[in-house]
Amino acid sequence: MAKIGYNLSHTKWMCKYPIIFISKYRRKTIYYKIRRDLIEIFRHLCQYKGVEITEGQMMLEHVCMLA
């Protein structure tokens, strides 16, 4: 879906949204335990909503995605 451009008579645009997931108190230990599970959960949620993930980074205390 991210490759679809929209246009009007004088404008063209492509909507992309940054999504950032941060755990409470930025706990780093949670990502060592459930890092693989989070990747699959976010992929599944984006497929369910019909969103294409353009970029993604899994950091120690947060997750950044561009959808």
Tab-separated table of C-alpha atoms in Angstrom, residues 3-63:
chain	number	residue	atom	x	y	z
A	3	LYS	CA	3.643	2.607	-3.134
A	4	ILE	CA	0.214	3.959	-4.039
A	5	GLY	CA	0.321	7.679	-4.734
A	6	TYR	CA	-2.751	9.851	-4.525
A	7	ASN	CA	-3.392	12.988	-6.510
A	8	LEU	CA	-5.777	15.837	-7.059
A	9	SER	CA	-5.680	18.415	-9.823
A	10	HIS	CA	-2.629	20.272	-8.441
A	11	THR	CA	-1.177	17.970	-5.789
A	12	LYS	CA	0.334	14.530	-5.422
A	13	TRP	CA	1.099	12.788	-2.157
A	14	MET	CA	2.037	9.467	-0.621
A	15	CYS	CA	1.067	8.920	3.027
A	16	LYS	CA	3.662	7.314	5.288
A	17	TYR	CA	3.362	7.196	9.054
A	18	PRO	CA	6.064	6.597	11.665
A	19	ILE	CA	5.023	4.126	14.370
A	20	ILE	CA	7.046	3.972	17.571
A	21	PHE	CA	6.449	1.419	20.320
A	22	ILE	CA	8.160	2.089	23.676
A	23	SER	CA	7.810	-0.087	26.755
A	24	LYS	CA	7.034	1.462	30.120
A	25	TYR	CA	10.172	2.906	31.728
A	26	ARG	CA	12.073	1.846	28.564
A	27	ARG	CA	12.961	-1.523	30.048
A	28	LYS	CA	15.622	-3.222	27.982
A	29	THR	CA	15.186	-6.703	29.424
A	30	ILE	CA	11.787	-7.173	27.763
A	31	TYR	CA	13.352	-7.176	24.307
A	32	TYR	CA	15.837	-9.889	25.126
A	33	LYS	CA	12.956	-12.164	26.121
A	34	ILE	CA	10.279	-11.426	23.530
A	35	ARG	CA	12.139	-9.790	20.628
A	36	ARG	CA	11.217	-12.495	18.085
A	37	ASP	CA	7.616	-12.525	19.279
A	38	LEU	CA	7.306	-8.755	18.846
A	39	ILE	CA	8.498	-8.959	15.249
A	40	GLU	CA	5.838	-11.542	14.400
A	41	ILE	CA	3.110	-9.661	16.304
A	42	PHE	CA	3.807	-6.388	14.473
A	43	ARG	CA	3.936	-8.168	11.096
A	44	HIS	CA	0.643	-9.909	11.798
A	45	LEU	CA	-1.068	-6.684	12.947
A	46	CYS	CA	0.098	-4.783	9.861
A	47	GLN	CA	-1.118	-7.545	7.535
A	48	TYR	CA	-4.466	-7.581	9.353
A	49	LYS	CA	-4.876	-3.827	8.892
A	50	GLY	CA	-3.575	-3.866	5.306
A	51	VAL	CA	-0.502	-1.768	6.083
A	52	GLU	CA	2.850	-2.314	4.388
A	53	ILE	CA	5.930	-1.870	6.576
A	54	THR	CA	8.453	0.143	4.558
A	55	GLU	CA	11.230	0.227	7.161
A	56	GLY	CA	11.686	-1.081	10.658
A	57	GLN	CA	14.236	-1.124	13.441
A	58	MET	CA	14.192	-3.130	16.625
A	59	MET	CA	16.245	-1.251	19.211
A	60	LEU	CA	16.922	-2.340	22.793
A	61	GLU	CA	14.232	-0.189	24.372
A	62	HIS	CA	11.923	0.735	21.478
A	63	VAL	CA	10.653	-0.282	18.040
